[in-house]
Coordinates of C-alpha atoms in Angstrom, one line a residue:
I1 CA 14.9 0.2 120.3
E2 CA 13.2 2.3 117.7
G3 CA 9.5 2.6 118.5
A4 CA 9.8 0.6 121.8
D5 CA 7.6 1.6 124.8
D6 CA 10.0 -0.3 127.2
S7 CA 13.3 -2.1 126.7
Y8 CA 14.8 -4.9 128.8
V9 CA 18.2 -6.5 129.1
N10 CA 18.3 -10.3 129.6
F11 CA 21.3 -11.9 131.1
T12 CA 22.5 -15.6 130.8
D13 CA 21.7 -16.3 134.5
G14 CA 18.0 -15.4 133.9
T15 CA 18.2 -11.9 135.3
K16 CA 16.1 -9.3 133.5
L17 CA 16.6 -5.6 134.0
K18 CA 14.5 -2.8 132.7
V19 CA 16.3 0.0 130.7
V20 CA 15.8 3.1 132.8
E21 CA 17.4 5.5 130.3
V22 CA 18.4 5.6 126.6
V23 CA 21.6 7.6 127.1
G24 CA 22.0 8.2 123.4
K25 CA 21.7 6.6 120.0
D26 CA 23.5 6.8 116.6
I27 CA 21.2 5.9 113.7
K28 CA 23.9 6.0 111.1
I29 CA 25.9 3.3 112.9
D30 CA 22.8 1.6 114.4
L31 CA 24.0 1.7 118.0
A32 CA 22.4 2.8 121.2
L33 CA 23.7 3.2 124.8
L34 CA 21.3 2.0 127.4
R35 CA 21.4 2.4 131.2
V36 CA 20.2 -0.2 133.7
E37 CA 20.3 -0.3 137.5
P38 CA 21.6 -3.7 138.7
K39 CA 21.6 -4.7 142.3
K40 CA 25.2 -6.0 142.0
P41 CA 28.1 -5.1 139.8
L42 CA 27.9 -6.5 136.2
T43 CA 30.8 -8.2 134.6
A44 CA 32.0 -6.4 131.4
V45 CA 33.9 -7.9 128.4
P46 CA 36.7 -5.8 127.0
F47 CA 36.8 -4.2 123.5
G48 CA 39.7 -5.3 121.3
D49 CA 41.5 -3.4 118.6
S50 CA 39.6 -4.1 115.4
G51 CA 42.3 -2.5 113.4
R52 CA 44.7 -5.3 114.2
I53 CA 42.6 -8.3 113.2
R54 CA 43.3 -9.8 109.8
V55 CA 41.4 -11.6 107.1
G56 CA 41.5 -15.3 108.0
D57 CA 41.4 -14.8 111.8
W58 CA 38.9 -16.9 113.7
V59 CA 36.0 -15.1 115.3
M60 CA 32.9 -16.1 117.4
A61 CA 29.5 -14.5 117.2
I62 CA 27.1 -14.7 120.1
G63 CA 23.5 -13.6 120.0
N64 CA 19.8 -14.4 120.5
P65 CA 18.6 -15.8 117.1
F66 CA 15.0 -16.8 117.0
G67 CA 14.8 -16.3 120.8
L68 CA 17.5 -18.9 121.5
G69 CA 19.6 -16.8 123.8
G70 CA 23.3 -17.4 124.1
S71 CA 23.7 -19.1 120.7
V72 CA 27.3 -19.3 119.6
T73 CA 28.7 -19.6 116.0
V74 CA 32.3 -19.5 114.8
G75 CA 33.9 -18.7 111.5
I76 CA 36.7 -16.6 110.0
L77 CA 37.0 -13.0 109.1
S78 CA 36.3 -12.6 105.4
A79 CA 37.1 -8.9 104.9
T80 CA 37.6 -5.7 106.8
R81 CA 36.3 -2.2 105.9
R82 CA 33.6 -3.6 103.8
D83 CA 31.2 -1.1 102.2
I84 CA 27.6 -2.5 101.9
N85 CA 25.9 0.9 101.1
A86 CA 24.3 0.9 104.5
G87 CA 25.5 4.5 105.3
P88 CA 28.1 7.1 104.7
Y89 CA 30.7 5.6 107.2
D90 CA 30.6 1.9 106.1
E91 CA 33.7 -0.1 107.1
F92 CA 32.1 -3.4 108.3
L93 CA 33.9 -6.5 109.3
Q94 CA 32.6 -9.4 107.2
T95 CA 32.5 -13.0 108.6
D96 CA 31.2 -16.4 107.6
A97 CA 30.3 -17.1 111.3
A98 CA 26.5 -17.7 111.1
I99 CA 24.5 -14.6 111.9
N100 CA 20.8 -15.0 111.9
R101 CA 17.7 -13.0 112.8
G102 CA 18.2 -11.9 116.5
N103 CA 22.0 -11.8 116.3
S104 CA 21.9 -8.1 115.7
G105 CA 23.5 -6.3 118.6
G106 CA 25.4 -9.3 119.8
P107 CA 29.2 -9.3 120.2
L108 CA 31.8 -10.7 117.7
F109 CA 34.7 -12.0 119.7
S110 CA 38.3 -12.6 118.7
M111 CA 40.0 -15.8 120.0
N112 CA 41.6 -13.6 122.7
G113 CA 38.2 -13.2 124.3
E114 CA 37.9 -9.5 123.2
V115 CA 34.9 -7.9 121.4
V116 CA 36.1 -6.8 118.0
G117 CA 32.7 -6.1 116.5
V118 CA 28.9 -5.8 117.0
N119 CA 26.9 -8.0 114.7
T120 CA 24.6 -5.8 112.6
A121 CA 23.6 -7.2 109.2
I122 CA 23.5 -10.1 106.7
I123 CA 23.1 -10.5 103.0
S124 CA 20.7 -13.4 102.3
P125 CA 18.0 -14.1 99.7
T126 CA 16.2 -16.3 102.2
G127 CA 16.6 -14.4 105.5
G128 CA 18.8 -17.0 107.0
S129 CA 22.6 -17.2 107.1
I130 CA 24.5 -18.0 103.9
G131 CA 27.9 -17.1 105.4
I132 CA 27.9 -13.4 104.6
G133 CA 27.5 -11.5 107.9
F134 CA 28.7 -8.0 109.0
A135 CA 29.7 -6.4 112.2
V136 CA 30.5 -2.8 113.2
P137 CA 34.2 -2.7 114.1
S138 CA 35.0 -2.3 117.8
N139 CA 37.1 0.8 117.3
T140 CA 34.0 2.5 115.8
V141 CA 31.8 1.2 118.5
A142 CA 34.1 2.3 121.3
Q143 CA 34.3 5.8 119.9
V144 CA 30.5 6.1 119.4
V145 CA 29.8 4.8 122.9
A146 CA 32.3 7.2 124.5
Q147 CA 30.6 10.1 122.8
L148 CA 27.1 8.9 123.7
R149 CA 28.2 8.5 127.3
K150 CA 29.8 12.0 127.4
Y151 CA 27.4 14.1 125.3
G152 CA 24.3 11.9 124.8
E153 CA 24.9 12.2 121.1
T154 CA 27.6 11.7 118.5
R155 CA 29.8 14.6 117.4
R156 CA 31.4 14.0 114.1
G157 CA 34.1 16.0 112.4
W158 CA 33.3 18.2 109.4
L159 CA 35.6 19.5 106.7
G160 CA 33.1 21.3 104.5
V161 CA 33.8 19.8 101.0
R162 CA 32.0 17.8 98.4
I163 CA 34.2 15.1 96.8
Q164 CA 34.3 12.6 94.0
T165 CA 36.4 9.7 92.9
V166 CA 39.7 10.1 91.1
G167 CA 39.8 7.6 88.3
D168 CA 42.4 7.0 85.7
D169 CA 40.9 9.6 83.3
I170 CA 40.9 12.4 86.0
A171 CA 44.3 11.5 87.3
E172 CA 45.7 11.7 83.7
S173 CA 44.0 15.0 83.0
V174 CA 45.7 16.7 86.1
G175 CA 49.0 15.0 85.8
L176 CA 48.7 13.0 88.9
P177 CA 51.0 10.0 88.7
L178 CA 48.6 7.6 90.5
T179 CA 44.9 7.1 91.1
G180 CA 43.3 7.5 94.5
G181 CA 42.6 10.4 96.7
A182 CA 39.4 12.5 96.9
L183 CA 38.8 15.3 94.3
I184 CA 37.3 18.4 95.7
A185 CA 34.2 19.3 93.7
S186 CA 32.9 22.1 95.9
V187 CA 34.0 23.9 99.1
T188 CA 31.5 25.2 101.6
P189 CA 32.0 29.0 102.1
E190 CA 33.4 29.8 105.6
G191 CA 33.8 26.1 106.3
P192 CA 37.0 24.5 107.7
A193 CA 38.3 23.7 104.2
A194 CA 37.7 27.2 102.9
K195 CA 39.4 28.7 105.9
A196 CA 42.4 26.4 105.3
G197 CA 42.8 27.5 101.7
I198 CA 41.5 24.3 100.0
K199 CA 40.2 24.9 96.5
V200 CA 37.9 23.3 94.0
G201 CA 40.1 20.9 91.9
D202 CA 42.4 20.0 94.7
I203 CA 42.9 16.3 95.3
I204 CA 43.3 15.3 99.0
L205 CA 45.9 12.5 99.2
N206 CA 46.5 12.3 103.0
F207 CA 44.5 13.5 105.9
D208 CA 46.0 13.8 109.4
G209 CA 48.6 11.2 108.6
L210 CA 46.3 8.7 106.9
D211 CA 46.5 8.1 103.2
V212 CA 43.2 8.6 101.3
T213 CA 43.3 5.7 98.9
E214 CA 39.7 5.8 97.9
L215 CA 36.8 8.2 97.9
R216 CA 34.7 6.8 100.7
G217 CA 37.7 6.7 103.0
L218 CA 37.8 10.5 103.5
P219 CA 34.3 11.1 104.9
R220 CA 34.9 8.3 107.5
I221 CA 38.3 9.6 108.5
V222 CA 37.0 13.2 108.9
A223 CA 33.9 12.0 110.8
Q224 CA 36.1 10.2 113.3
T225 CA 38.4 13.2 113.8
E226 CA 38.0 15.1 117.1
V227 CA 36.1 18.3 116.7
G228 CA 38.4 21.3 117.2
K229 CA 41.5 19.4 116.2
Q230 CA 44.0 21.0 113.8
V231 CA 45.0 18.5 111.1
E232 CA 47.6 18.4 108.3
I233 CA 46.2 17.8 104.8
K234 CA 48.4 16.8 101.9
L235 CA 47.0 17.5 98.5
W236 CA 47.7 17.7 94.8
R237 CA 47.1 21.1 93.1
E238 CA 48.0 22.0 89.5
G239 CA 50.8 19.5 89.2
E240 CA 52.3 20.0 92.6
R241 CA 52.0 18.5 96.1
K242 CA 51.0 21.0 98.8
T243 CA 50.4 20.8 102.6
L244 CA 47.8 22.8 104.4
K245 CA 46.4 22.8 107.9
A246 CA 42.7 22.8 108.8
R247 CA 40.8 23.0 112.1
I248 CA 37.9 20.5 112.1
E249 CA 34.5 21.7 113.0
R250 CA 31.4 19.8 114.0
L251 CA 29.2 18.2 111.4
D252 CA 25.6 19.3 111.2
E253 CA 23.7 16.0 110.8
G254 CA 20.7 17.9 109.3
E255 CA 22.4 19.2 106.2
V256 CA 19.9 19.5 103.3
V257 CA 20.8 18.9 99.7
P258 CA 19.0 21.4 97.4
K259 CA 16.7 20.1 94.8
V260 CA 17.5 20.7 91.1
K261 CA 15.0 21.8 88.5
K262 CA 15.4 20.4 85.0
S263 CA 14.6 21.9 81.7
E264 CA 15.4 21.5 78.0
V265 CA 16.2 24.1 75.4
K266 CA 18.1 24.1 72.1
P267 CA 19.1 27.6 71.1
N268 CA 21.8 28.2 68.4
A269 CA 25.2 27.5 69.8
Q270 CA 28.8 26.6 68.8
Y271 CA 29.9 22.9 69.1
V272 CA 33.2 21.9 70.7
M273 CA 34.0 18.3 71.6
G274 CA 30.4 17.2 71.0
L275 CA 29.0 20.0 73.2
A276 CA 26.9 22.9 72.1
L277 CA 28.1 25.8 74.2
S278 CA 26.8 29.3 74.7
P279 CA 27.9 32.2 76.9
M280 CA 25.6 32.8 79.8
T281 CA 22.6 35.0 79.0
D282 CA 19.5 36.1 81.0
E283 CA 17.3 34.0 78.6
L284 CA 19.4 30.8 79.2
R285 CA 19.5 31.5 82.9
S286 CA 15.7 31.8 83.0
R287 CA 15.0 28.7 80.7
F288 CA 17.3 26.4 82.7
D289 CA 16.5 27.9 86.1
I290 CA 20.2 28.5 86.6
D291 CA 21.1 30.1 89.9
K292 CA 22.3 33.8 89.7
S293 CA 25.6 32.9 91.4
I294 CA 26.7 30.6 88.6
N295 CA 28.6 32.0 85.6
G296 CA 30.3 30.2 82.8
L297 CA 29.5 28.3 79.6
V298 CA 26.1 26.9 79.2
V299 CA 25.7 23.4 77.7
T300 CA 22.7 23.6 75.4
E301 CA 23.0 20.4 73.5
V302 CA 25.1 17.2 73.8
D303 CA 25.9 15.0 70.9
P304 CA 24.9 11.5 72.1
A305 CA 27.5 9.9 69.8
S306 CA 30.4 12.0 71.2
E307 CA 32.7 11.2 74.1
A308 CA 30.9 13.8 76.1
G309 CA 27.6 12.0 75.4
D310 CA 28.9 9.1 77.5
K311 CA 29.8 11.3 80.5
S312 CA 26.3 12.2 81.8
I313 CA 26.7 15.9 80.8
K314 CA 23.3 17.3 80.1
P315 CA 21.7 20.5 78.7
G316 CA 21.6 23.1 81.4
D317 CA 24.9 22.2 82.9
V318 CA 27.4 25.1 83.2
I319 CA 31.1 24.6 82.5
L320 CA 33.1 26.8 84.9
E321 CA 36.6 25.6 84.2
V322 CA 38.6 23.4 81.8
T323 CA 41.6 21.8 83.6
N324 CA 42.0 24.6 86.2
E325 CA 41.3 27.5 83.9
K326 CA 38.0 29.5 83.9
V327 CA 36.0 29.7 80.7
V328 CA 33.2 32.1 79.8
T329 CA 33.1 31.8 76.0
P330 CA 33.2 28.9 73.5
Q331 CA 36.5 30.5 72.2
D332 CA 38.0 30.2 75.7
F333 CA 37.0 26.5 75.8
A334 CA 38.5 25.8 72.3
K335 CA 41.7 27.6 73.2
R336 CA 42.2 25.6 76.4
V337 CA 41.6 22.3 74.6
R338 CA 44.3 23.3 72.0
Q339 CA 46.7 24.0 74.9
L340 CA 46.0 20.6 76.4
K341 CA 46.6 18.9 73.1
E342 CA 50.0 20.7 72.9
L343 CA 50.8 19.4 76.4
K344 CA 49.9 15.9 75.1
R345 CA 47.0 15.5 77.6
K346 CA 44.5 12.9 76.6
T347 CA 41.6 14.3 78.6
A348 CA 40.1 17.6 79.5
L349 CA 38.9 18.0 83.1
L350 CA 35.6 20.0 83.1
L351 CA 34.3 21.6 86.3
L352 CA 30.5 21.5 85.9
A353 CA 27.7 23.1 87.9
D354 CA 24.1 22.0 87.6
A355 CA 21.2 24.5 87.8
G356 CA 21.1 24.4 91.6
G357 CA 24.9 25.0 92.0
S358 CA 26.1 21.5 92.8
M359 CA 29.5 21.0 91.2
N360 CA 31.4 18.0 90.0
F361 CA 34.3 17.2 87.7
V362 CA 34.0 15.2 84.5
A363 CA 37.1 14.1 82.5
V364 CA 36.3 14.1 78.7
P365 CA 38.7 12.5 76.2
I366 CA 40.2 15.0 73.8
T367 CA 39.4 14.0 70.2
K368 CA 42.1 14.4 67.6

């Protein structure tokens, strides 16, 4: 409906109704709720539970490809919760039922006659179907439609954290016995997470009864949580499991990510683990455009042949912590690395801040 002056709904019996109102739309999921005024009641099809369908189940896609209304194709479900980098909440159903141009917006039926998805995208080098099509799951559709009907807009949950993946190296550095979860790289001041006591370095393992097995799972789970709901969060902190409670607030869809200025400088510094480190000074803060709120060890050079050189650490980054301990001098850094060696840790978990204040964790192997 983007850019349309008028929209119409065509029915299989030839009836055509003009859309009298766009009740609401959700650009991130690519759905809109339209209102028409029929002269007689319309027959509705029921939504099914997309969470219960399995890979290998038969599905049927109906749409209007190339203007051929009511075209039907069948196939099997190839995958659930597929991430195709279309948006922050990807969990598409994948099917080999032919989906072509014009099928977008059409229903994907189960063999029980229930709508389990809304066809939305394909992957194809030619523009035609090659057996890789995607549909928004009905559980997501039903939730979005309910919010559009009630509020005229979507209202997503917000926790107030920035997260990153927990790989083998990070899991080993913090003593986590398994990979998975979402590592907290920063916490928004006065946000729900901050109020709940969640800290930078925590790893969220379970949110409101749902295991967080991968990074992209947490934003989707939080977004689907009712605004105002109090949830239980299980996390890993400094070698122990903890449970906290947070009250979810509403996501501001217009959140802006600050731009980062880059600079290069090579002052004299002390090298540790392939990094040239200097205490924060006014000169370094000015040369690297480092925000006044950031204090720690400034990375002034990186040895490209070192382990750190393979970790995207760059001059101007500021090291705030080494495996949960703050550092302000190169001596602090070296001392903490020695402690980790004594604990037989293979990696050091560095909490870095860039010049603009965005933080992330990097696990760097400890050289002998």
